[in-house]
Coordinates of C-alpha atoms and ligand atoms in Angstrom, one line a residue:
Chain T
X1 CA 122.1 120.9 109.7
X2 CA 119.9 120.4 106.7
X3 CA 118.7 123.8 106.5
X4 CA 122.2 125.5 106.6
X5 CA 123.6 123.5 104.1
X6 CA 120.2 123.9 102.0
X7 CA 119.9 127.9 102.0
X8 CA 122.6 130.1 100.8
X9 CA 125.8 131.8 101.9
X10 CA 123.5 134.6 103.2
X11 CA 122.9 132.8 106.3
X12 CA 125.0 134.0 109.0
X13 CA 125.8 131.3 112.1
X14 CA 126.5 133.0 114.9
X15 CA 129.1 132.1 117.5
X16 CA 126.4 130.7 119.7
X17 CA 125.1 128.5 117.1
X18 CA 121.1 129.5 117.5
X19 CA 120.5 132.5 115.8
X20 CA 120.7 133.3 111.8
X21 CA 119.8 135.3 109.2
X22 CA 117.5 134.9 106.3
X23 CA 114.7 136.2 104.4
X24 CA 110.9 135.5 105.0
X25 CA 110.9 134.1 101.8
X26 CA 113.6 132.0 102.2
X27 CA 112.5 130.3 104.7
X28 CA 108.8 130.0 104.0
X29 CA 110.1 128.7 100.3
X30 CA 112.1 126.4 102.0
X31 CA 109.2 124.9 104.4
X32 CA 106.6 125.1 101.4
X33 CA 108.9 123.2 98.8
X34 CA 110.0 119.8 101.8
X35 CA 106.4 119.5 102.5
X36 CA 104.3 119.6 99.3
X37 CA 101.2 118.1 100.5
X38 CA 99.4 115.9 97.3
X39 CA 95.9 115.4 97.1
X40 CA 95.2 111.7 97.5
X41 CA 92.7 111.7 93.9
X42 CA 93.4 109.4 90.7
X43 CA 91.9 109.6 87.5
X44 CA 93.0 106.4 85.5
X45 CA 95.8 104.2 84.7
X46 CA 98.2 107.0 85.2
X47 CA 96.7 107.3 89.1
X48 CA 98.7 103.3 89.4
X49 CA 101.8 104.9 88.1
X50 CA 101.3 107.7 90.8
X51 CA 100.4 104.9 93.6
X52 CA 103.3 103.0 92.2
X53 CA 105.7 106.4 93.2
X54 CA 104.6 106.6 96.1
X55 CA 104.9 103.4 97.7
X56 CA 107.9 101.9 98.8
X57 CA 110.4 101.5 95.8
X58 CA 109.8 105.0 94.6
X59 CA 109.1 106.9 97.7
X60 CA 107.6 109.8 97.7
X61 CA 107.4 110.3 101.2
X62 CA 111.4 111.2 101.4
X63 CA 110.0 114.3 99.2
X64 CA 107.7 115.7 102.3
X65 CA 104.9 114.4 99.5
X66 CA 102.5 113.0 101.5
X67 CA 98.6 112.4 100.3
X68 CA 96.1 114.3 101.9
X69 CA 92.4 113.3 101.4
X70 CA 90.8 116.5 101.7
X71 CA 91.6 119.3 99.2
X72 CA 92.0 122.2 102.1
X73 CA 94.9 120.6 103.1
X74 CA 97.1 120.3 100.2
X75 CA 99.6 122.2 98.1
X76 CA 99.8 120.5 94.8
X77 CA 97.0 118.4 92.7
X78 CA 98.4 115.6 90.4
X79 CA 95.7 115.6 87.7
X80 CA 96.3 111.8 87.0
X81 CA 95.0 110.7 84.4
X82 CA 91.8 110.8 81.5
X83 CA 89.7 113.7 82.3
X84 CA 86.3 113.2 81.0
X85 CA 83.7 116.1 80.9
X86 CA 81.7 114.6 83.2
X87 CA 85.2 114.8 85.6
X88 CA 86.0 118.1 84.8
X89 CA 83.2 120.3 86.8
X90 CA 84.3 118.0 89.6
X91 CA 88.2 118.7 89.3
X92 CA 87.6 122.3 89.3
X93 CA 85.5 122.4 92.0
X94 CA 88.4 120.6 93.8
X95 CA 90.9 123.2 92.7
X96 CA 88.8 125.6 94.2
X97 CA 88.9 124.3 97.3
X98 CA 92.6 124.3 97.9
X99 CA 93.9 126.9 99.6
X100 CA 96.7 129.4 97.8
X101 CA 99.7 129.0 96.9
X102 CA 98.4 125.9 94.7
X103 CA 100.2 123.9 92.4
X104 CA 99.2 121.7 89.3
X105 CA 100.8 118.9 87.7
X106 CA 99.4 117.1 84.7
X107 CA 100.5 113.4 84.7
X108 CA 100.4 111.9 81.2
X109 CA 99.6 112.4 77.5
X110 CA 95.9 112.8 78.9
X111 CA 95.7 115.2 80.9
X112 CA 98.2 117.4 79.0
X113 CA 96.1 117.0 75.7
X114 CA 93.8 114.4 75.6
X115 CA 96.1 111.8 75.0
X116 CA 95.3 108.6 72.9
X117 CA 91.3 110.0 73.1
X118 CA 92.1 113.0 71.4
X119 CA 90.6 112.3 68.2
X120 CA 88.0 109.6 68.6
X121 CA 86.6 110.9 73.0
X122 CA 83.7 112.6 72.5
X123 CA 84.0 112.7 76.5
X124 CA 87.2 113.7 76.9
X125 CA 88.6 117.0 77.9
X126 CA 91.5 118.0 75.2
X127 CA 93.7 119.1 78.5
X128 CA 93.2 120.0 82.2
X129 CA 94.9 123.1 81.4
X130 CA 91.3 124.7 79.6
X131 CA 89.7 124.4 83.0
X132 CA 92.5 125.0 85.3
X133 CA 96.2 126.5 85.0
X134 CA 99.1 124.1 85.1
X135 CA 102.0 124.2 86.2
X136 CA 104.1 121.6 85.0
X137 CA 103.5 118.8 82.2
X138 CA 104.6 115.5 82.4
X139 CA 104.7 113.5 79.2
X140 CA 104.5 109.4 79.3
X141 CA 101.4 107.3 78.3
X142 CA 102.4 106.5 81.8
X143 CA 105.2 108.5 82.6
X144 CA 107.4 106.6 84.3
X145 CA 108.0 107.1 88.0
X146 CA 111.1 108.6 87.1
X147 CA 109.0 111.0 84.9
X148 CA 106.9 111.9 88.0
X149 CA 109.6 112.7 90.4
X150 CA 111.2 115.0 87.8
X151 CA 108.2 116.8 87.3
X152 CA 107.5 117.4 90.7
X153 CA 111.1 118.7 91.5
X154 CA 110.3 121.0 88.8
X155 CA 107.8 122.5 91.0
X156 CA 109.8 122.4 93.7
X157 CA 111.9 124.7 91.8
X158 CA 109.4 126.8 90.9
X159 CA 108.4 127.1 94.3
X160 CA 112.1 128.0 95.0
X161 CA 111.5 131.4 92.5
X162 CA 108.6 132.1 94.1
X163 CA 108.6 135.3 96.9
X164 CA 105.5 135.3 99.0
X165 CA 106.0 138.0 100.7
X166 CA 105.6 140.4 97.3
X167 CA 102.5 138.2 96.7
X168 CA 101.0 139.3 100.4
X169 CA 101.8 143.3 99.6
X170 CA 99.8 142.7 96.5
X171 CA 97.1 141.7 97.8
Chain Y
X1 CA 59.3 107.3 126.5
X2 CA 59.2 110.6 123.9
X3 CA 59.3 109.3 120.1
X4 CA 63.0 109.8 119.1
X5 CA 62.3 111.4 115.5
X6 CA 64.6 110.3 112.8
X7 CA 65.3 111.1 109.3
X8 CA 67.4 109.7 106.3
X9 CA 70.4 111.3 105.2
X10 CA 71.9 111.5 102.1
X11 CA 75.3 111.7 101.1
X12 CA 77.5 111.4 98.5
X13 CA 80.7 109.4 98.5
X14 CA 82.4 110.3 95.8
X15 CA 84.0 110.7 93.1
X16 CA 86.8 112.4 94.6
X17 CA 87.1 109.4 98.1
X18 CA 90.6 108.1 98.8
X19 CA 88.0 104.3 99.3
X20 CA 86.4 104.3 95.9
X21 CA 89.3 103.4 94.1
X22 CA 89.3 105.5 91.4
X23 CA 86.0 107.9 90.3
X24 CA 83.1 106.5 91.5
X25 CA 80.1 108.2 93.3
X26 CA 78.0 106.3 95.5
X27 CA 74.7 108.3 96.5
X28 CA 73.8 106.4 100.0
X29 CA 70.7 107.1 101.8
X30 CA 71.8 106.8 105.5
X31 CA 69.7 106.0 108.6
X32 CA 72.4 107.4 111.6
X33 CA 75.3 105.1 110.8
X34 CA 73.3 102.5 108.9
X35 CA 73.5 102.3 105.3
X36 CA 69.7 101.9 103.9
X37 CA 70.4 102.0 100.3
X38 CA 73.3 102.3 97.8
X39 CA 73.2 104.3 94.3
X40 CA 76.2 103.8 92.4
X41 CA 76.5 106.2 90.0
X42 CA 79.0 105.5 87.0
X43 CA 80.6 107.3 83.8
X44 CA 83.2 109.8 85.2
X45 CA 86.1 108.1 83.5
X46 CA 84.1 106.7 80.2
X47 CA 86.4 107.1 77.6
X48 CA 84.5 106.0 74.6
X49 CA 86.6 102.6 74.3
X50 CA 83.5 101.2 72.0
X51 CA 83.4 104.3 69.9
X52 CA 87.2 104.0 69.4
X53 CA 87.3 100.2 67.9
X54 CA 85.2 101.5 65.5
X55 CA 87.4 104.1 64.0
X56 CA 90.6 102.0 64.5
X57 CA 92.2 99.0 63.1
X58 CA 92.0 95.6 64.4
X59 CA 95.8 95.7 66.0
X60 CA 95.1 99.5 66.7
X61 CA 92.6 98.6 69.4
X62 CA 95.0 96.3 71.1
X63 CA 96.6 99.5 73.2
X64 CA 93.1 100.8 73.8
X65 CA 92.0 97.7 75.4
X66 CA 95.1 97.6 77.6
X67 CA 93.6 101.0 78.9
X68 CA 90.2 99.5 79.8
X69 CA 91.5 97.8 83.3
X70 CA 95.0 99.1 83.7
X71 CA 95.8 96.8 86.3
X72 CA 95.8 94.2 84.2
X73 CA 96.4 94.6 80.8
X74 CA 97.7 91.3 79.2
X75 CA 94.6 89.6 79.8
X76 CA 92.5 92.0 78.2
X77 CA 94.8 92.0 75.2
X78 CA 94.4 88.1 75.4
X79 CA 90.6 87.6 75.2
X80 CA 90.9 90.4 72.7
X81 CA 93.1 88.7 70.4
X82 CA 91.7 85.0 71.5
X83 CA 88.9 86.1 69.4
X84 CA 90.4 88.0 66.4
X85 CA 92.7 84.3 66.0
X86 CA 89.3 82.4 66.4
X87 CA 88.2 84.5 63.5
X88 CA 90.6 84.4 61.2
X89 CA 91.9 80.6 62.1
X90 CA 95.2 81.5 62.5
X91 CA 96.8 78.4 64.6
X92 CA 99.5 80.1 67.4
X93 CA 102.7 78.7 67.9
X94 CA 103.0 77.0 71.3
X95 CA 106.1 79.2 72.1
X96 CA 103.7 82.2 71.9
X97 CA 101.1 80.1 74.2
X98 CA 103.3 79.2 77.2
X99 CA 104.7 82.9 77.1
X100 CA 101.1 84.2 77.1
X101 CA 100.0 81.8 79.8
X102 CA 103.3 83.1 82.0
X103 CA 102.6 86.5 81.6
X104 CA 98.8 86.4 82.2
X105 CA 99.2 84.8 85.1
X106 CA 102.3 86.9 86.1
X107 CA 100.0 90.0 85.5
X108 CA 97.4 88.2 87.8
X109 CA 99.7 88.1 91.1
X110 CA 100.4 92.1 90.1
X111 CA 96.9 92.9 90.2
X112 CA 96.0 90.8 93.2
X113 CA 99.4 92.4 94.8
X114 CA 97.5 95.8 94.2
X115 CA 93.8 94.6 95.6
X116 CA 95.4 93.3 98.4
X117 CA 97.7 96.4 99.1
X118 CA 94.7 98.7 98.4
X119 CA 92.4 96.7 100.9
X120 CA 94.4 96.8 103.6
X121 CA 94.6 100.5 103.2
X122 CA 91.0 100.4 103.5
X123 CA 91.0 98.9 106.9
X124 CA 93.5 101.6 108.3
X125 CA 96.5 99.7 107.5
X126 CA 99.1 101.0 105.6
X127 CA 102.0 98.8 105.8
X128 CA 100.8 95.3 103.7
X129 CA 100.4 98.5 100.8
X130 CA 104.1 98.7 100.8
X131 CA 104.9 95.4 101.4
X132 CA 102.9 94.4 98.4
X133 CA 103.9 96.7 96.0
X134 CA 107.7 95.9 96.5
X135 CA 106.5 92.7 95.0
X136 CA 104.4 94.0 92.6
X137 CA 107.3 96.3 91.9
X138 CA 109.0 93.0 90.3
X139 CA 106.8 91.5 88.2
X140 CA 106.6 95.0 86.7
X141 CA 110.4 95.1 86.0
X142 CA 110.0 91.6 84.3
X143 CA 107.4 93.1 81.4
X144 CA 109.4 95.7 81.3
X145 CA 112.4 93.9 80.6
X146 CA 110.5 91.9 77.9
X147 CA 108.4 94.6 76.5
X148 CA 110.0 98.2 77.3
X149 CA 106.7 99.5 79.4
X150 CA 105.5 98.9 83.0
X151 CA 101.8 99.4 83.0
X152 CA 100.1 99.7 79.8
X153 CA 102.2 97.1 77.1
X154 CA 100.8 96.1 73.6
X155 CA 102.3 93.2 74.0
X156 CA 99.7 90.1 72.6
X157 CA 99.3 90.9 68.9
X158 CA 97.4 88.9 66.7
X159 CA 99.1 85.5 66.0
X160 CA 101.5 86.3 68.4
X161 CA 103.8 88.5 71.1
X162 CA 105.4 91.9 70.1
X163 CA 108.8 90.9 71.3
X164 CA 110.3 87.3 72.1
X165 CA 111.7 87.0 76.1
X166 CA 115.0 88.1 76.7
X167 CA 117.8 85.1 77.0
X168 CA 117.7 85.9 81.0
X169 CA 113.7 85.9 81.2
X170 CA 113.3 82.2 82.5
X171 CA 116.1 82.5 85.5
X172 CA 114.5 85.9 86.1
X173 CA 111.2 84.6 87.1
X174 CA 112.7 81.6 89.1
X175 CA 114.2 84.1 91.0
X176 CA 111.0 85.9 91.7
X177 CA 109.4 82.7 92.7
X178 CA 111.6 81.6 95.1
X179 CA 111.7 85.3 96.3
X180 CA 107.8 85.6 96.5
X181 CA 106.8 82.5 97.5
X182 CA 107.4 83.0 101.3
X183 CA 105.9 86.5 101.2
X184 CA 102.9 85.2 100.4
X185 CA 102.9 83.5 104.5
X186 CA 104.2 87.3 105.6
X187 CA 100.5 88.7 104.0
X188 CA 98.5 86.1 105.9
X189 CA 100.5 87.1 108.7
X190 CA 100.5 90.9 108.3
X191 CA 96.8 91.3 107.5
X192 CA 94.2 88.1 106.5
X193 CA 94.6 86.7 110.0
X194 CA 95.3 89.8 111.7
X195 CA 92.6 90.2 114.6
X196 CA 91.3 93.6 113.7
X197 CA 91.1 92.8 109.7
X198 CA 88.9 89.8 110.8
X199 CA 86.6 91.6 113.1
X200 CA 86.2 94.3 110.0
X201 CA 86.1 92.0 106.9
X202 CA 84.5 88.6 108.5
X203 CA 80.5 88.4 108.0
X204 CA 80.3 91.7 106.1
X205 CA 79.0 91.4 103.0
X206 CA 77.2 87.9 102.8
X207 CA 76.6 87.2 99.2
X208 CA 74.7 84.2 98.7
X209 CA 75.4 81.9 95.9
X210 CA 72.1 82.3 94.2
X211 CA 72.3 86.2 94.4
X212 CA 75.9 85.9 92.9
X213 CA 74.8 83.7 90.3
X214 CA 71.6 85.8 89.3
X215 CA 73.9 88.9 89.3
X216 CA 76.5 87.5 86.7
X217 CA 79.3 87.7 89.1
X218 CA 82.4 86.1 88.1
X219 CA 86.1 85.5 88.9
X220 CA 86.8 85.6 92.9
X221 CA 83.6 86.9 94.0
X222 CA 82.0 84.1 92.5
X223 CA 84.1 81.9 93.7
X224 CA 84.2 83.2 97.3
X225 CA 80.4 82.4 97.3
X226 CA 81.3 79.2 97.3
X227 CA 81.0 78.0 93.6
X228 CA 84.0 76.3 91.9
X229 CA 83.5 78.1 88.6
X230 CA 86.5 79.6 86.3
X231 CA 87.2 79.6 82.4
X232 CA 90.6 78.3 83.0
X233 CA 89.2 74.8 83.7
X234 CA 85.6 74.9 82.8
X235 CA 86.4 76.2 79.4
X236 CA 89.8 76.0 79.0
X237 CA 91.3 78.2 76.5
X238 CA 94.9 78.6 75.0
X239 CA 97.0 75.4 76.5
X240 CA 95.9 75.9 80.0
X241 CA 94.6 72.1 79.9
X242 CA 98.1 71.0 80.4
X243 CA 99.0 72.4 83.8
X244 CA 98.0 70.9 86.9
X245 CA 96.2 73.6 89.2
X246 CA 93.5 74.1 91.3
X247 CA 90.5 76.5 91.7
X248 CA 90.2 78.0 95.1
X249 CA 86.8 78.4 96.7
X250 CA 86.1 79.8 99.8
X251 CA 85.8 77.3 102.8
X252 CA 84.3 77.3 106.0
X253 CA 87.7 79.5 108.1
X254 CA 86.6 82.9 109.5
X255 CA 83.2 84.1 109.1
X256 CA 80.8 82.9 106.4
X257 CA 81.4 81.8 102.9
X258 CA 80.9 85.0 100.4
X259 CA 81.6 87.4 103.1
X260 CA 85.0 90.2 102.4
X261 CA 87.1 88.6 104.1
X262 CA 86.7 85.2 101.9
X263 CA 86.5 87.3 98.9
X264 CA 90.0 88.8 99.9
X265 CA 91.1 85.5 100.7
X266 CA 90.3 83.6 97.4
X267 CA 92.7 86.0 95.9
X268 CA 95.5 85.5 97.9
X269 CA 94.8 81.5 98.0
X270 CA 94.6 82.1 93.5
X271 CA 98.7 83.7 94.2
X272 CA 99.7 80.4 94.9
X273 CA 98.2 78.5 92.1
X274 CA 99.3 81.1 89.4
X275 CA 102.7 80.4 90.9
X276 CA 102.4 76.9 90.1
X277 CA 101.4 77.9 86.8
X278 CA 104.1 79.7 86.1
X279 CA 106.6 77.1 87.6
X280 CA 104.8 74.5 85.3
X281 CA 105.2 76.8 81.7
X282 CA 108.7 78.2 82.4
X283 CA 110.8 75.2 82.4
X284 CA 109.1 74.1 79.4
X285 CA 109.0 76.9 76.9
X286 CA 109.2 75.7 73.2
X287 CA 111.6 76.9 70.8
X288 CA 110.4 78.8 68.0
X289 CA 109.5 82.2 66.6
X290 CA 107.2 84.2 68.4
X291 CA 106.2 86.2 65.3
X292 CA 105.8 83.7 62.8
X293 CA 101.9 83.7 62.5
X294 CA 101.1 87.3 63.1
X295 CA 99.5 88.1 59.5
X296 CA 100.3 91.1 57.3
X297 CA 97.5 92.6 57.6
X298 CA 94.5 91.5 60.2
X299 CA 91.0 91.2 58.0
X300 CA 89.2 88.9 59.5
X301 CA 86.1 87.5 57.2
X302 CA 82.5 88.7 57.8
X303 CA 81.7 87.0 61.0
X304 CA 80.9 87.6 65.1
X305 CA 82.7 86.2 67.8
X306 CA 82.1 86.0 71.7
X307 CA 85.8 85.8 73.5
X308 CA 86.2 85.7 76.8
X309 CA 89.0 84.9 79.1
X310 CA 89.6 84.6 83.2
X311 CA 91.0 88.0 83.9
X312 CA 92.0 88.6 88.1
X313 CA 88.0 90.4 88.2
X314 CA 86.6 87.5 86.9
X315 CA 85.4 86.9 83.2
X316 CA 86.4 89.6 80.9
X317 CA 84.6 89.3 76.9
X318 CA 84.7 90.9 73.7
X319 CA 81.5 90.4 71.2
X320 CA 83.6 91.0 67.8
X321 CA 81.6 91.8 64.9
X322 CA 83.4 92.1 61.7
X323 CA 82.2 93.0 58.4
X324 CA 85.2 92.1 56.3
X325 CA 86.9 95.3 56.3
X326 CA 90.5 96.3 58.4
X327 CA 88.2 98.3 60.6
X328 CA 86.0 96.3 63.4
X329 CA 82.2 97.1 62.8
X330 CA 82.0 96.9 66.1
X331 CA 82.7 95.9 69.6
X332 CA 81.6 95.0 72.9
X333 CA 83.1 94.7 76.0
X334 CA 81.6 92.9 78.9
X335 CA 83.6 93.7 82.2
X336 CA 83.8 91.9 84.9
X337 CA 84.0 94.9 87.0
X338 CA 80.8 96.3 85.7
X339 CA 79.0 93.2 86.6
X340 CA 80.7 92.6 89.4
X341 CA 79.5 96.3 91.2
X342 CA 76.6 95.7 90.5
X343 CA 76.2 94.0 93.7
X344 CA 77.2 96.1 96.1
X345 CA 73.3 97.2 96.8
X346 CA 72.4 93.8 97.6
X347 CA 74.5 93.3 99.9
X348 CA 75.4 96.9 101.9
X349 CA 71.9 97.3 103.6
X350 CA 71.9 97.1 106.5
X351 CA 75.4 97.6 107.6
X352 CA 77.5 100.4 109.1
X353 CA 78.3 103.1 106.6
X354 CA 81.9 102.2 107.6
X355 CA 81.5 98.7 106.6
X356 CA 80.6 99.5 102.9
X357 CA 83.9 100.8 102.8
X358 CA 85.4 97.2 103.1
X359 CA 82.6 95.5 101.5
X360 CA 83.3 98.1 98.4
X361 CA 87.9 97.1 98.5
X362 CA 86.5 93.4 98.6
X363 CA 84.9 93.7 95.0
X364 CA 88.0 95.0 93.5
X365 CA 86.7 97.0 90.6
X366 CA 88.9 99.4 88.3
X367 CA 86.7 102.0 86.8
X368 CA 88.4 102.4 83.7
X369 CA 87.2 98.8 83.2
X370 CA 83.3 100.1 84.4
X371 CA 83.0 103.4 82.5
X372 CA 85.4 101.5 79.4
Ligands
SF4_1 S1 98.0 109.1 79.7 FE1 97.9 107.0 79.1 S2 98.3 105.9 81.1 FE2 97.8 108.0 81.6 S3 95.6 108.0 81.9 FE3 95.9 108.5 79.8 S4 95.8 106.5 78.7 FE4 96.1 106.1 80.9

């Protein structure tokens, strides 16, 4: 019954009970947001925090957030932490590699901005989002577990928004 | 028989691999399945920490050296601030000391809780990983209830502790004693004397004593070689002198001395002996002010210093040079885990590429503490 009570009045149940009614996007936006596979990839302390969420007192796994070792299988990269120059070539050759739709999240004060080595790193990147586009910022030096989840139900809401379908006509 | 004609591979592992535990690229030259030779290569998290104590404060540094090996913070703010108080003379209240003893050795389970979890990942099994982090999950929520944060915490200052312990802090920790003390029997159950974790972590990785000891390897790698060497007793520092507790070495069990699994086991064996630390200090906390020798302003006099404290890696040091100003002139960090990888060459060749995986979890490095 999940699904019913998740998608909107729209749905029609019929008498027999196994046939409805939605749109392609709805239900694609619905499978794409329960299974947001994360690429298994830490950075620094903030990649503890991330560990820390998803083992067993946070969770993630009730999210359909599991990690995924290679970057052709996921959905969303958690930039987690410091990202020195050296890293940066490396993470956006990783971006490339995931297949679209793709989702960012940039975990801690670092990756959003360079974080405590903003003035004084010489080899560190001022923000992920000057070599790849983000899609939601989560502030902490950690963020707190807490921190994480909200952020990544943020994307699920932007997945939510989001119509394939127009994106495949486009293209 | 026709000659079977063979060439080296060579691969990269790294520095995006779910086994390196964290960034770190590992050029091996391969012969089939057989590892030949091992290139770490190191610097994709260096975050300048030496470039940053220059520009900072004394106190200022405090929360960059908490970033250096995240995993366990208040002992790199101790030997930090060990040698600052060395400096300067400043005499710490013995309320401050048994705290910091507690909470050092607290933070030593939570980083053993995480090499432990993280190894048995390694090997292909998941479930010690979230056995070990519910525990680790607690010790966390005890910092946090002392100093506000659960990772990274600012807490040792010069001439004393940001914040005293809450009035429930002592019970607290008993509870999490009694509560983690029998776990510890559920991890040697789950995984040290699990069949398949023997066959993959016994008699990989030999590392003689006298290859250990020419390396600089410290803390339980050292000690899993078979020497009975840490700066808690051979050079005791803060008040550690008063509590009774022993050094584990590895013995003649499973395998060889200085092979993984003896390296894994040290650190579960050093679990038990923090415990009786902390069982010791807790019940005997001093009354006082926790704040009542941290100076106005930290200016040590023209002088160097050499600090170093056990860390859960091994020995962790800061060469302190001061020229009299509010601003460091200059200083060095020596890692454990820097010192520490630097052995994985010696003793890889020569065994299954898979194996290097294990012998890599048993060293227990953190980059940020590598690339600093
Ligand atoms: S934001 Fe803070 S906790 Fe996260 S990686 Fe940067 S320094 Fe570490």
């Amino acid at each position: 019954m999940g699904i019913l009570n998740r998608l909107d009045s729209r749905i029609e149940q019929f008498e027999t009970g196994n046939l409805m009614i939605t749109s392609v996007d709805k239900l694609l936006n619905y499978a794409r947001l329960s299974s947001m596979w994360q690429m298994f990839f830490g950075l620094a302390c903030c990649a503890i925090e991330m560990m820390a969420t998803s083992a067993s007192h946070y969770d993630l796994d009730r999210f359909g957030i599991i990690p995924r070792p290679s970057p052709r299988h996921c959905d969303i990269i958690l930039i987690s932490g410091t990202v020195t120059l050296k890293m940066a070539s490396r993470i956006k050759r990783l971006y490339d590699q995931m297949p679209e739709p793709k989702y960012v999240l940039s975990m801690g004060s670092c990756s959003n901005c360079g974080g405590p080595y903003w003035e004084h790193g010489y080899h560190v990147l001022k923000g992920i989002d000057r070599i790849i586009p983000v899609d939601v910022y989560v502030p902490g030096c950690p963020p707190r577990p807490e921190a994480l989840l909200e952020g990544l139900l943020k994307v699920q809401e932007k997945i939510r928004t989001q119509s394939i379908a127009k994106q495949i006509k486009k293209a | 028989m026709p000659e079977v004609r063979t060439e080296e591979m060579l691969i990269n592992m790294g520095p995006q691999h779910p086994s390196t535990h964290g960034v770190l690229r590992l050029f091996l030259t391969l012969e089939g399945e057989i590892v030949k030779d091992v290139r770490p290569y190191i610097g994709y998290l260096h975050r300048c920490f030496e470039k940053h104590t220059e520009a900072m404060t004394y106190p200022q540094v405090i929360p960059y050296t908490d970033r250096m090996d995240y995993l366990n913070s208040m002992s790199n703010e101790w030997s930090y601030v060990l040698g600052l108080e060395k400096l300067m003379g400043i005499e710490v209240p013995e309320r401050v000391e048994y705290i910091r003893v507690v909470m050092a050795e607290l933070q030593r389970i939570a980083s053993h809780l995480v090499a432990l979890g993280t190894y048995g990942n390694d090997a292909g099994a998941f479930t010690p990983f979230l056995y070990s982090f519910i525990d680790r999950e607690k010790v966390l929520e005890l910092f946090e209830i002392t100093c506000g944060a659960r990772l990274l915490y600012n807490y040792f200052w010069v001439g004393g502790l940001s914040h005293d312990i809450p009035a429930n802090f002592q019970s607290k920790v008993k509870a999490f004693i009694k509560e983690f003390e029998p776990n510890i029997k559920m991890y040697n159950d789950l995984l040290s004397y699990n069949k398949i974790f023997i066959e993959r972590t016994a008699n990989t990785g030999i590392l003689p004593l006298d290859v250990a000891i020419n390396a600089g390897a410290t803390g339980p790698i050292l000690r899993a070689s078979g020497l009975k060497y840490d700066l808690r007793k051979d050079e005791p520092y803060s008040i550690y002198h008063k509590f009774d507790f022993e050094i584990p070495v590895a013995e003649q069990e499973v395998g060889t001395v200085g092979d993984s699994w003896n390296r894994y086991m040290v650190r579960i064996k050093e679990m038990v002996q923090s415990l009786r630390i902390i069982e010791q200090a807790i019940d005997n906390i001093p009354e006082g002010d926790v704040s009542s020798a941290v100076p106005k302003r930290v200016k040590p006099p023209v002088g160097e210093i050499y600090s170093r404290t056990e860390t859960p890696k091994g020995e962790l040091g800061y060469y302190i040079i001061s020229d009299g100003s509010l601003n460091p002139y200059r200083v060095k960090a020596r890692s454990p885990s820097f010192v520490n990888l630097s052995i994985l060459p010696k003793i890889s060749k020569g065994h299954m590429m898979a194996d290097l995986v294990m012998i890599l979890g048993s060293l227990d490095i953190v980059l940020g503490c590598i690339d600093r």
